[in-house]
Coordinates of C-alpha atoms in Angstrom, one line a residue:
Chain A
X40 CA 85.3 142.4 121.3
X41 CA 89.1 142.0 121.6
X42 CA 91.0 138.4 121.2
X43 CA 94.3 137.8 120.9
X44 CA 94.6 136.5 117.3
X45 CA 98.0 136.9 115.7
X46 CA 98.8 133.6 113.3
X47 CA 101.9 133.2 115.4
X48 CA 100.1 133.3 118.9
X49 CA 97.7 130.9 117.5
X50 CA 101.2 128.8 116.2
X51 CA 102.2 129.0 119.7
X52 CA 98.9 127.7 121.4
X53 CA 97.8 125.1 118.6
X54 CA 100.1 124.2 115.8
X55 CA 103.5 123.5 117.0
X56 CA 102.4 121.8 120.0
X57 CA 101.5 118.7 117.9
X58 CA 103.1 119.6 114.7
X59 CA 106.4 119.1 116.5
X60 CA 106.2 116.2 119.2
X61 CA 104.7 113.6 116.3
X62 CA 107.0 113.8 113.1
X63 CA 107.1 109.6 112.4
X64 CA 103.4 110.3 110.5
X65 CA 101.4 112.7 108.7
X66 CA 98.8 112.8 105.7
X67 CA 101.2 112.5 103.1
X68 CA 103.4 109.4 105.3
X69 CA 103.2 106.2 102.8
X70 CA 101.9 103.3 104.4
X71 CA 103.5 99.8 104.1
X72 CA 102.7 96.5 106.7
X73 CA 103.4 93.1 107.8
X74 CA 100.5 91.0 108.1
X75 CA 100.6 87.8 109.4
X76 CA 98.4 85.7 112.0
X77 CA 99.5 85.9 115.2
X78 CA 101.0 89.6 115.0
X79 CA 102.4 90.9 118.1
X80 CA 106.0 89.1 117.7
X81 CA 106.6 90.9 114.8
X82 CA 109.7 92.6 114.9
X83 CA 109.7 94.7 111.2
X84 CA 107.6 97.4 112.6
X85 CA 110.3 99.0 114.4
X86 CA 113.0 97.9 112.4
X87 CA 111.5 98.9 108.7
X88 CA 110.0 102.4 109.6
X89 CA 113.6 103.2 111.8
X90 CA 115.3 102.1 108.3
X91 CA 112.6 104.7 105.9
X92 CA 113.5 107.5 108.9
X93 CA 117.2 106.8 108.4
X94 CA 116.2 107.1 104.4
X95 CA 114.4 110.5 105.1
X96 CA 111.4 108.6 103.5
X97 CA 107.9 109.4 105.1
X98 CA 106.7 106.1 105.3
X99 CA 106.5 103.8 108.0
X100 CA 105.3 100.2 108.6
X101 CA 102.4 99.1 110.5
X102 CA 101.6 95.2 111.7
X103 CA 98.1 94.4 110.1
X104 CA 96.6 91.1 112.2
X105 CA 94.4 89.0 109.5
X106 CA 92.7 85.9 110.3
X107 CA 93.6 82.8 107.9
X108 CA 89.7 83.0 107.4
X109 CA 89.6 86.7 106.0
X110 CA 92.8 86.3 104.4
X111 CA 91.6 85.9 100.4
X112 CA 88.9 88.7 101.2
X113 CA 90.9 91.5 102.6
X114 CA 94.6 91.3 100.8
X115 CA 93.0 92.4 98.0
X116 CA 91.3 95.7 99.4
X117 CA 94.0 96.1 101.4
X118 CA 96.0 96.5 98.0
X119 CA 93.2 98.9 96.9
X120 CA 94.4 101.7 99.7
X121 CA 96.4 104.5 97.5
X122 CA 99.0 105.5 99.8
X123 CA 100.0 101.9 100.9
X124 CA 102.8 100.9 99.0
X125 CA 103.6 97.8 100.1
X126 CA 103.2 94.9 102.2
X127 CA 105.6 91.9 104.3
X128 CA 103.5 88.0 104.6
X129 CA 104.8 86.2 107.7
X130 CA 103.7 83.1 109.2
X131 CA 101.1 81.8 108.2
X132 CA 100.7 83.1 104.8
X133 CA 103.8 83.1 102.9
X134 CA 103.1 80.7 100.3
X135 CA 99.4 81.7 100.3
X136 CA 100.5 85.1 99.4
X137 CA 102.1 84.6 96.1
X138 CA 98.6 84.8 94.1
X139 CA 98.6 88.8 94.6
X140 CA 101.8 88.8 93.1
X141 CA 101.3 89.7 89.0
X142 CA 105.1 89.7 88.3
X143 CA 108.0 87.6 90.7
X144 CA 111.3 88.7 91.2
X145 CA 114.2 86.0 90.5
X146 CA 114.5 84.7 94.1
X147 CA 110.6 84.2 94.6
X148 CA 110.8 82.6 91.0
X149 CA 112.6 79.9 91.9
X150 CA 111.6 79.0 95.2
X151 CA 107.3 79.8 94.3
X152 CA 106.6 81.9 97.6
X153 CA 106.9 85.0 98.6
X154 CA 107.1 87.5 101.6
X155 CA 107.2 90.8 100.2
X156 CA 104.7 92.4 97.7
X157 CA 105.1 96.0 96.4
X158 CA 103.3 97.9 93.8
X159 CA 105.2 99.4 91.0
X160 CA 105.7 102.4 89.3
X161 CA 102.9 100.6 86.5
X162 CA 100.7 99.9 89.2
X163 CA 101.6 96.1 89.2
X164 CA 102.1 94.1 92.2
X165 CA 105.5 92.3 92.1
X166 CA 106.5 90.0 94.4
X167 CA 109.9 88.4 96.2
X168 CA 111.4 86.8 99.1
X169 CA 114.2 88.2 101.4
X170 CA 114.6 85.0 103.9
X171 CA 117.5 83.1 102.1
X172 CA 119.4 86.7 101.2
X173 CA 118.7 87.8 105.3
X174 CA 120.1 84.5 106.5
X175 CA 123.2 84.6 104.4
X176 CA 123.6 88.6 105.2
X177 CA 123.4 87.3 109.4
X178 CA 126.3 85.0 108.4
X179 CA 128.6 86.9 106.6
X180 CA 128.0 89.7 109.7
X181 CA 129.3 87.6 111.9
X182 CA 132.3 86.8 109.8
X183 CA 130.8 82.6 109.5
X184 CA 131.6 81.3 105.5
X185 CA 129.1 78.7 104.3
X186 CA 131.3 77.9 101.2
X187 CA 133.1 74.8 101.3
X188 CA 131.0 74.1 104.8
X189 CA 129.1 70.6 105.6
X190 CA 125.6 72.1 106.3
X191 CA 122.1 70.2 107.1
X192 CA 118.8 72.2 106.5
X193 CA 115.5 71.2 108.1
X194 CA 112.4 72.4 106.8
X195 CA 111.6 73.7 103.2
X196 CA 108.7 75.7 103.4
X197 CA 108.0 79.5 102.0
X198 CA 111.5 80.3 104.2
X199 CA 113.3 77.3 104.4
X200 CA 113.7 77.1 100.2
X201 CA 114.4 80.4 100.1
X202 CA 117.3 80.0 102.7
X203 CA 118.5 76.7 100.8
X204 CA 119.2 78.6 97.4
X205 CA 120.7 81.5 99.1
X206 CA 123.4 78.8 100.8
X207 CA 123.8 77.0 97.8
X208 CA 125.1 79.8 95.7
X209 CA 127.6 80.0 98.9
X210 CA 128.9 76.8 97.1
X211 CA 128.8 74.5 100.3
X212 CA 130.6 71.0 100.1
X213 CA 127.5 69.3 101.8
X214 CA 123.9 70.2 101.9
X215 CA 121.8 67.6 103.9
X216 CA 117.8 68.9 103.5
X217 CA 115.2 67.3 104.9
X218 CA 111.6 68.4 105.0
X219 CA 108.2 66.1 105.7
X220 CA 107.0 66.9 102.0
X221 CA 109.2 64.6 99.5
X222 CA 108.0 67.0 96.5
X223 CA 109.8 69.9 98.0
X224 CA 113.2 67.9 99.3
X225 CA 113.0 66.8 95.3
X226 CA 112.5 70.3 93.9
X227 CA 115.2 71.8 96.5
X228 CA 117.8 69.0 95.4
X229 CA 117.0 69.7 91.8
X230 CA 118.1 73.3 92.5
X231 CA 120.9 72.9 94.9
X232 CA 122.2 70.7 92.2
X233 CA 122.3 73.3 89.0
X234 CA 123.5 76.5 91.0
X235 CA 126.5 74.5 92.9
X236 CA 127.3 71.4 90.6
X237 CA 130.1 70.6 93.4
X238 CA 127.9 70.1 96.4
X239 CA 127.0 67.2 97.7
X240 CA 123.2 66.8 97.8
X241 CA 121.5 64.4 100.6
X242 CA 118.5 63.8 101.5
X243 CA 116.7 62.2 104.9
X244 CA 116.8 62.5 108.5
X245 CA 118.6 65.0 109.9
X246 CA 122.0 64.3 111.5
X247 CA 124.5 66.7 113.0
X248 CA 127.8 64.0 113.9
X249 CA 129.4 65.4 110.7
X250 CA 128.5 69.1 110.4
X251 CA 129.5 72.2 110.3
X252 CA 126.8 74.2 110.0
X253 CA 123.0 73.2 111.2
X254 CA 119.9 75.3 110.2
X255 CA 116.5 75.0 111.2
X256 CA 113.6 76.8 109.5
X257 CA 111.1 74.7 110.2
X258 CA 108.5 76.1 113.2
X259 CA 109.5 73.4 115.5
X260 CA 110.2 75.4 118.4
X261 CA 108.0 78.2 117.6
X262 CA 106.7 80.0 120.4
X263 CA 105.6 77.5 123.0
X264 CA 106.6 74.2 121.0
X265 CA 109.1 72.4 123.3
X266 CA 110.5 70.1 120.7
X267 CA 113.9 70.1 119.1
X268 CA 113.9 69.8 115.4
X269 CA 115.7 66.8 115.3
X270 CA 117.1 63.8 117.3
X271 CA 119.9 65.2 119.2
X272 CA 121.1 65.1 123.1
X273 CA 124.0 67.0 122.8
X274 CA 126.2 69.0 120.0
X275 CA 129.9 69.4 119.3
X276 CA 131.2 73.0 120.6
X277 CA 132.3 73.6 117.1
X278 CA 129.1 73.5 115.5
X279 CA 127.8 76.6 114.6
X280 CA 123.6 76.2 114.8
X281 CA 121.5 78.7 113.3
X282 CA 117.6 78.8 113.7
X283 CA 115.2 81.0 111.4
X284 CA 112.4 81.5 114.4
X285 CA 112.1 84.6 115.5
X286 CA 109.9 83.9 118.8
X287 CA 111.1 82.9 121.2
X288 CA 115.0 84.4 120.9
X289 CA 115.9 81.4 122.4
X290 CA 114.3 78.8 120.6
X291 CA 115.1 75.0 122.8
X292 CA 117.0 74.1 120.0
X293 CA 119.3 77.4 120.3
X294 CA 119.1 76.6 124.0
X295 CA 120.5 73.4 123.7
X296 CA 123.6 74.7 121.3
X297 CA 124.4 77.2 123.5
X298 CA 124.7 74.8 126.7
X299 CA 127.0 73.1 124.5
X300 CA 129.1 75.8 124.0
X301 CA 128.4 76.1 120.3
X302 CA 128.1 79.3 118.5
X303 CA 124.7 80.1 117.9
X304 CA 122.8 82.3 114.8
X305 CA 119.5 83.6 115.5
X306 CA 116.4 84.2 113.6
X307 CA 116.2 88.1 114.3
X308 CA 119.4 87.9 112.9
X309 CA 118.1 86.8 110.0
X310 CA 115.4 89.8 109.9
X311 CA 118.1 92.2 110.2
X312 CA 119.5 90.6 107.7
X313 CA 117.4 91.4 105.4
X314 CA 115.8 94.9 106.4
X315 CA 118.5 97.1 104.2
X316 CA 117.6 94.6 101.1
X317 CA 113.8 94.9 102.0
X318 CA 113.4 98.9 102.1
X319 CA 115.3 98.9 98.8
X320 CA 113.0 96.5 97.1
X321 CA 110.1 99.1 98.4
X322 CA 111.6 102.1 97.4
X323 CA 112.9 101.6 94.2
X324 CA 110.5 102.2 91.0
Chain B
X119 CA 135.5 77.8 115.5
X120 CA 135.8 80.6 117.4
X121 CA 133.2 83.7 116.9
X122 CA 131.7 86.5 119.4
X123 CA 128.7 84.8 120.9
X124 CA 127.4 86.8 124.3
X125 CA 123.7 87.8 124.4
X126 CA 125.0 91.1 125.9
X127 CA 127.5 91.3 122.2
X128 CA 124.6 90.3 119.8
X129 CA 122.0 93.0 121.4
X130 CA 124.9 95.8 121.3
X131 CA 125.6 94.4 117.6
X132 CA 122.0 93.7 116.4
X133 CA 119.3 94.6 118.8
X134 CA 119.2 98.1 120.3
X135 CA 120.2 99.7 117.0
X136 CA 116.4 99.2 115.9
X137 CA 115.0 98.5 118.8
X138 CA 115.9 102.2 120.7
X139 CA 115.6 104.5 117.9
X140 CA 111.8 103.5 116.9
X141 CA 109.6 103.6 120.0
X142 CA 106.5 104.3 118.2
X143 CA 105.4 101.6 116.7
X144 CA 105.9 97.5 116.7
X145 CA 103.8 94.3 116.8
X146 CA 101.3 95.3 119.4
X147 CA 100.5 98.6 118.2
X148 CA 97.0 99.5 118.1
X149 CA 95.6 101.0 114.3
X150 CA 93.5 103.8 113.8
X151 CA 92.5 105.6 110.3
X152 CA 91.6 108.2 108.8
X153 CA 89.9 107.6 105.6
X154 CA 89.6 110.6 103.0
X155 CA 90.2 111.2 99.3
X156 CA 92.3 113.2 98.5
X157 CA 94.3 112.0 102.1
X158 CA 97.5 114.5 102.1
X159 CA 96.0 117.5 103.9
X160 CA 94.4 115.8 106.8
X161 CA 96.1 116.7 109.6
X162 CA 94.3 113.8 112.5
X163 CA 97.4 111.6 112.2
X164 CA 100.1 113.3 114.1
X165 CA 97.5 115.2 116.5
X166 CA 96.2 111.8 117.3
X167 CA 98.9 109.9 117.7
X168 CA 100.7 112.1 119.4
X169 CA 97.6 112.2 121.7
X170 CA 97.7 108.8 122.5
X171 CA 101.9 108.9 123.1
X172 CA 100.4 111.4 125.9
X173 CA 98.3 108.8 127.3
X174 CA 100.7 106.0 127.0
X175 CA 99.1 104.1 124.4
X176 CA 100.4 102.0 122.0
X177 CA 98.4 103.0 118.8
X178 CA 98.8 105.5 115.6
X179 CA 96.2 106.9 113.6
X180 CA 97.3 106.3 109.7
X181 CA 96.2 108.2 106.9
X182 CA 94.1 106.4 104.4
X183 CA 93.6 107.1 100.7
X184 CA 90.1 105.7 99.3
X185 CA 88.9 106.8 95.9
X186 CA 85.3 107.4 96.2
X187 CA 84.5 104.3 93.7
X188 CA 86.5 101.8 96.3
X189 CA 84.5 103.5 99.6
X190 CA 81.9 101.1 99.5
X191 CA 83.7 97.7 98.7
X192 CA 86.9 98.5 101.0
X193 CA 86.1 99.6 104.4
X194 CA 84.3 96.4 105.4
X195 CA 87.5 95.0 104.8
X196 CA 89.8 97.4 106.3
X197 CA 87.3 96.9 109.6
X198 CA 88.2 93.3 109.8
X199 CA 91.7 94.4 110.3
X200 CA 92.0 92.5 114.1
X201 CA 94.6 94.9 115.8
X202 CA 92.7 98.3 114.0
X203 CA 90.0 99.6 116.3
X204 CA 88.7 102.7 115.2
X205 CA 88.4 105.2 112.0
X206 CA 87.8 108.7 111.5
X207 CA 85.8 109.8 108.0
X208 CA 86.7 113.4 106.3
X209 CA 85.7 114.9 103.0
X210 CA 84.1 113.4 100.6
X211 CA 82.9 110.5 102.9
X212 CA 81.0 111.8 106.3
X213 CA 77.4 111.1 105.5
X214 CA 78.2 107.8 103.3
X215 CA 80.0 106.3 106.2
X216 CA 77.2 106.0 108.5
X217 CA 76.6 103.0 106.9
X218 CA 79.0 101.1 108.4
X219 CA 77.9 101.9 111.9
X220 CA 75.8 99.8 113.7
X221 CA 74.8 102.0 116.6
X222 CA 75.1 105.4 117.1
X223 CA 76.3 108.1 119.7
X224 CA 73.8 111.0 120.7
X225 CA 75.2 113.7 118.1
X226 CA 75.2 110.8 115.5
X227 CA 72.1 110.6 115.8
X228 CA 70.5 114.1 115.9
X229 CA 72.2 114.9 112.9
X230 CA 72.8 111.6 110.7
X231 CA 76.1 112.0 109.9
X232 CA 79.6 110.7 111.7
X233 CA 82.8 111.0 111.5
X234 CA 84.3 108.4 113.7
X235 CA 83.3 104.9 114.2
X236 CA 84.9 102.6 116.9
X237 CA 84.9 98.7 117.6
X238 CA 83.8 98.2 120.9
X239 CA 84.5 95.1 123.6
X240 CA 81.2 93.2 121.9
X241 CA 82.8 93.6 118.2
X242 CA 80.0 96.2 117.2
X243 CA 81.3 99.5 115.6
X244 CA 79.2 102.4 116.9
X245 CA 79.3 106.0 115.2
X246 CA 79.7 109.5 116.5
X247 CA 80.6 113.0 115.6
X248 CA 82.5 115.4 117.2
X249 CA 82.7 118.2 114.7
X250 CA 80.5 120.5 116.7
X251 CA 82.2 119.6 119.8
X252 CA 85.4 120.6 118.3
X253 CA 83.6 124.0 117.3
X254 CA 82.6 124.9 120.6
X255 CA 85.6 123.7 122.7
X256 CA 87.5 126.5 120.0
X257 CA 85.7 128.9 121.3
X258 CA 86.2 128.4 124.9
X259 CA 89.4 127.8 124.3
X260 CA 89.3 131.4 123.0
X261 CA 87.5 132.4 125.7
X262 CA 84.8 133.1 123.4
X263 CA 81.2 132.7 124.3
X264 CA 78.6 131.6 122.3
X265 CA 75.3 132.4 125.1
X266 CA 72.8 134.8 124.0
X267 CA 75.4 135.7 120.9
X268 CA 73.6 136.6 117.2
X269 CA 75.2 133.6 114.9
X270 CA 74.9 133.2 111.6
X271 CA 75.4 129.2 110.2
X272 CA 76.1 128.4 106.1
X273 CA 76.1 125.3 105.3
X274 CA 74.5 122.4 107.0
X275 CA 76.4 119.1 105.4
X276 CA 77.6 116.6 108.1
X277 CA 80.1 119.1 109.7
X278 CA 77.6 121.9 109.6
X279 CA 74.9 119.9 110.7
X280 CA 76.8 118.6 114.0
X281 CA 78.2 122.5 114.8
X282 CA 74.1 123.8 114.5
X283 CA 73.1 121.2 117.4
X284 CA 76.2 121.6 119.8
X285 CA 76.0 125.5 119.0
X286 CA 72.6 125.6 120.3
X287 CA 73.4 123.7 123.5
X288 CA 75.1 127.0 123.8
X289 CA 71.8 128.8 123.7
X290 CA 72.7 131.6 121.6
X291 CA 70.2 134.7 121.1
X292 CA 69.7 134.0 117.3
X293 CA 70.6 131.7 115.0
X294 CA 70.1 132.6 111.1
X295 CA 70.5 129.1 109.1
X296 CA 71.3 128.9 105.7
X297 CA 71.9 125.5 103.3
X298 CA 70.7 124.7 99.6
X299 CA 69.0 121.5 100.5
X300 CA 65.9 123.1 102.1
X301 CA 65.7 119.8 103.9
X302 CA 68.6 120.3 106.0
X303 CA 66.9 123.5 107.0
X304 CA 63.7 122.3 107.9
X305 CA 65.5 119.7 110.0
X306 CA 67.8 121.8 111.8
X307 CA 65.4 124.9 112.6
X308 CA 63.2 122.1 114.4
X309 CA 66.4 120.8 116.1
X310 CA 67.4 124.0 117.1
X311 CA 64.1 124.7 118.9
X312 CA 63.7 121.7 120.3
X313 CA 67.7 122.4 122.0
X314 CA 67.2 125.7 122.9
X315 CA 63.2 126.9 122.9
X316 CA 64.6 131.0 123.7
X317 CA 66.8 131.0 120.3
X318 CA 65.2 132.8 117.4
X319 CA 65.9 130.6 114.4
X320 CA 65.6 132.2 110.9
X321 CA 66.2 130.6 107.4
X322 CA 67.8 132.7 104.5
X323 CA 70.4 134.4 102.0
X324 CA 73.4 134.6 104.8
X325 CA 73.8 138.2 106.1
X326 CA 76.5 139.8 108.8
X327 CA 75.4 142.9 109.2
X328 CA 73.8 142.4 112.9
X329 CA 75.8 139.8 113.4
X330 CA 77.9 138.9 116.6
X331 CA 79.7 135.4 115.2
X332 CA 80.0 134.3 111.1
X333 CA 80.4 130.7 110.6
X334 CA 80.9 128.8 107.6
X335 CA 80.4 125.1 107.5
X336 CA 79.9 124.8 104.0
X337 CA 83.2 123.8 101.4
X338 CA 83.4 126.8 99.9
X339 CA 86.4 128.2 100.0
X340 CA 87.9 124.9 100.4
X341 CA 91.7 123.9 98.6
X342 CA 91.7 126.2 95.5
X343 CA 88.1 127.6 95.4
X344 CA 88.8 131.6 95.4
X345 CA 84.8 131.9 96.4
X346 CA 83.1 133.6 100.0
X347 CA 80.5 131.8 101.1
X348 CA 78.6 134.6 101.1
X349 CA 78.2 138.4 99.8
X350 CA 80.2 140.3 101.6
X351 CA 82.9 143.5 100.6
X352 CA 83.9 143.7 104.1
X353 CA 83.1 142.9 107.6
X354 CA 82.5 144.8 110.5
X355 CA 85.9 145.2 113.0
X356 CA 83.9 143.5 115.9
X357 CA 82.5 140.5 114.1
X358 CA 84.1 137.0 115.0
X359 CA 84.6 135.0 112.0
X360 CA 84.5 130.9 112.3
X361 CA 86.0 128.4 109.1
X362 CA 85.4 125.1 109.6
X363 CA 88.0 124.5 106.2
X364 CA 91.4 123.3 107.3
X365 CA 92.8 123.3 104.0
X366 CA 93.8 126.3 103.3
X367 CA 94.7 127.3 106.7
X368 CA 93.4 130.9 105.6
X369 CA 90.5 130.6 103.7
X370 CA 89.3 133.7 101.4
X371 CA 86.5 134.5 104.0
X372 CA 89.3 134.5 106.8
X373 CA 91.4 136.8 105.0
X374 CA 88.8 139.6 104.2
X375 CA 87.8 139.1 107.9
X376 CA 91.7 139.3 109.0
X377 CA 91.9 142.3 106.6
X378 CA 88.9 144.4 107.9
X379 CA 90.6 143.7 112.1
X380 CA 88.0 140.5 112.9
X381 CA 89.3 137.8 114.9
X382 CA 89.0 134.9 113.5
X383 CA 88.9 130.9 114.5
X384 CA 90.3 128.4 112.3
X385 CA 89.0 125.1 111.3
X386 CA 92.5 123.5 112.8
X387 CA 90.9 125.2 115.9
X388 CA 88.0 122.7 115.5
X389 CA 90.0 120.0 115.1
X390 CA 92.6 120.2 117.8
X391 CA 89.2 121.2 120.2
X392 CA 87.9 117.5 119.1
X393 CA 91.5 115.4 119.6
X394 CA 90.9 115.0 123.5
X395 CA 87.4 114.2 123.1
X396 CA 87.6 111.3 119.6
X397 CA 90.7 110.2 121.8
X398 CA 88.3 109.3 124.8
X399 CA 85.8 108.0 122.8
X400 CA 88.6 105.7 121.2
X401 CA 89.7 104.6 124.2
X402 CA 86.5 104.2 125.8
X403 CA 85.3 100.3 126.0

């Protein structure tokens, strides 16, 4: 019997046809994910792995779609996989998620959620959030100062704390917060308060006659929620509005700003933000 | 206030960056596994993924490191994973995994063993294997025939097991069976004659001497194990030599063949010959 069978005419028919068209994954690629409830408007996928590839790190970053239900059950065994490194909460477990966190980082410290959690060179899970640092990154790219800036923030959930310390070591003049829960408007003042003794600190419904800047990172106007976050027909062009939701782009409270001729600051923005600040939390020991 | 504001400025500034240079994977991307321990050899996740890119089809297959101690406890949670819709099982965990199949495919079960699993449209995962698919697709791809051929099979484990029963739908002359557990044996020899009632079946210390094919199914040889899987000092020129190993590519029973002028077919052989078919059955509703 005679079959062709040199190594590199079996190369040439087996190996480098695969070996060579797929190089974003292999057996040694290190897995990380973002798991959240929906998952298909997650935009990290793309935008984490393209940041490990720029990296040269073989890892990428795969969505992982939980129900609220299995959500205690499955984080944990999820954490038990060996080459997975690392994982991103999003909506709706970011303040869930901080229990699988052994140790906090400084940011997630102060504002008690999370939404990153990475296992450490010890083997310990150690947890922190990125939303206030992303915000204030999306800012200073586009060249907008929050210090000395009039500023109201609605909602003060898992993101919307994190976004009001971030801005407060900005040293605005005027923080306005409002969220539905008193404890957290109390907790937020409290902290606004002790890193930015000069700012003013108010607290109730939201307003926008006398602002600079107006944030939103509650999820009114998430997806198809038709409301506006506050009371408001029409805004001054010099306002600058920024909303932390992600989906839709054009949340109807970015809508309305932008029919107004206002600059407006987006929640992918935001995510970009924070991507470069993100990878090196994962990679580093 | 004055800032850059256009949709068409923010995508050039923020969005096609990320958004163009990683095409391979995002929110609605579809999750495969494969689940082995060790992980880094497997070589599934860029042959299958690149597969489906060929189709069109937004899905990866990940490698997934499970320690034999967490096998049991952590795949019924990986399986409720919404968005992952199918694993593939490797070394050390092909027969414990049928388990977690609730019905099985044809090969499945002649032989008891799987190494895929897939969720299909009524939520039940159903089992199949496609080693001895993969087998005999390498040799056709070789243009190697297996009809009225004198084969000699070690080892009958789930791999080996799955290449005796798609062998014999080839309906060799003989086929000489050898495995420690005389159970296997006993099973396969009926199997064998119940496939192909021409086929002389014999049980036995492996032999090549009147051999047409050698194939070894069995994990030795396997990583760092110097060891044939047999007693052999050399091989006659026209005998064709099978590995089912992938790890090392050349095994020490495909060198000595290689050395005395045999052709050879390489586990990776058997693998790429079952890509196209776990790919259908992945796809499949």
């Amino acid at each position: 019997m005679e079959y062709g069978n040199s190594i590199a005419e079996q190369r040439e028919q087996f190996g480098n046809r695969s070996m060579n068209q797929v190089d974003f994954i292999n057996g040694k690629t290190r897995l990380f994910g973002i798991v959240g409830d929906p998952i298909e408007q997650v935009r990290s996928p793309e935008m984490v792995s393209w940041e490990f590839q720029q990296r040269h790190h073989n890892a990428v970053l795969i969505p992982i779609h939980i129900t609220q239900n299995d959500f205690n059950d499955v984080i944990p065994d999820i954490m038990r996989i060996h080459n997975l490194d690392g994982l991103i909460f999003t909506i709706p477990f970011k303040v869930k998620a901080i229990k699988f966190a052994k140790t906090l980082g400084p940011q997630a410290s102060l504002v008690q959620a999370i939404n990153a959690i990475k296992r450490q060179s010890n083997g310990d899970w150690r947890g922190e959030i990125f939303d206030g640092v992303g915000c204030v990154e999306a800012f200073k790219r586009r060249g907008i100062a929050l210090t000395d800036k009039r500023i109201q923030l609605i909602g003060l959930g898992g993101a919307g704390s994190a976004i009001c310390v971030a801005v407060a070591h900005e040293r605005p003049s005027l923080m306005r917060l409002f969220d539905l829960n008193e404890r957290s408007t109390e907790q937020m003042t409290k902290l606004v308060k002790q890193i930015s003794p000069k700012t003013t600190v108010e607290v109730g419904i939201p307003r926008c006659d006398d602002l600079d800047i107006l944030m939103n990172a509650s999820p009114v106007g998430m997806l198809s929620d038709a409301r506006l976050p506050l009371a408001a027909k029409t805004f001054d062009k010099n306002l600058v509005v920024f909303d932390a939701i992600v989906m839709p782009e054009n949340t109807p409270l970015l809508l309305l700003a932008q029919n107004c001729g206002c600059v407006i600051v987006r929640g992918r923005e935001m995510m970009l933000g924070q991507i470069s600040r993100l990878v090196d939390y994962f990679l580093s020991p």
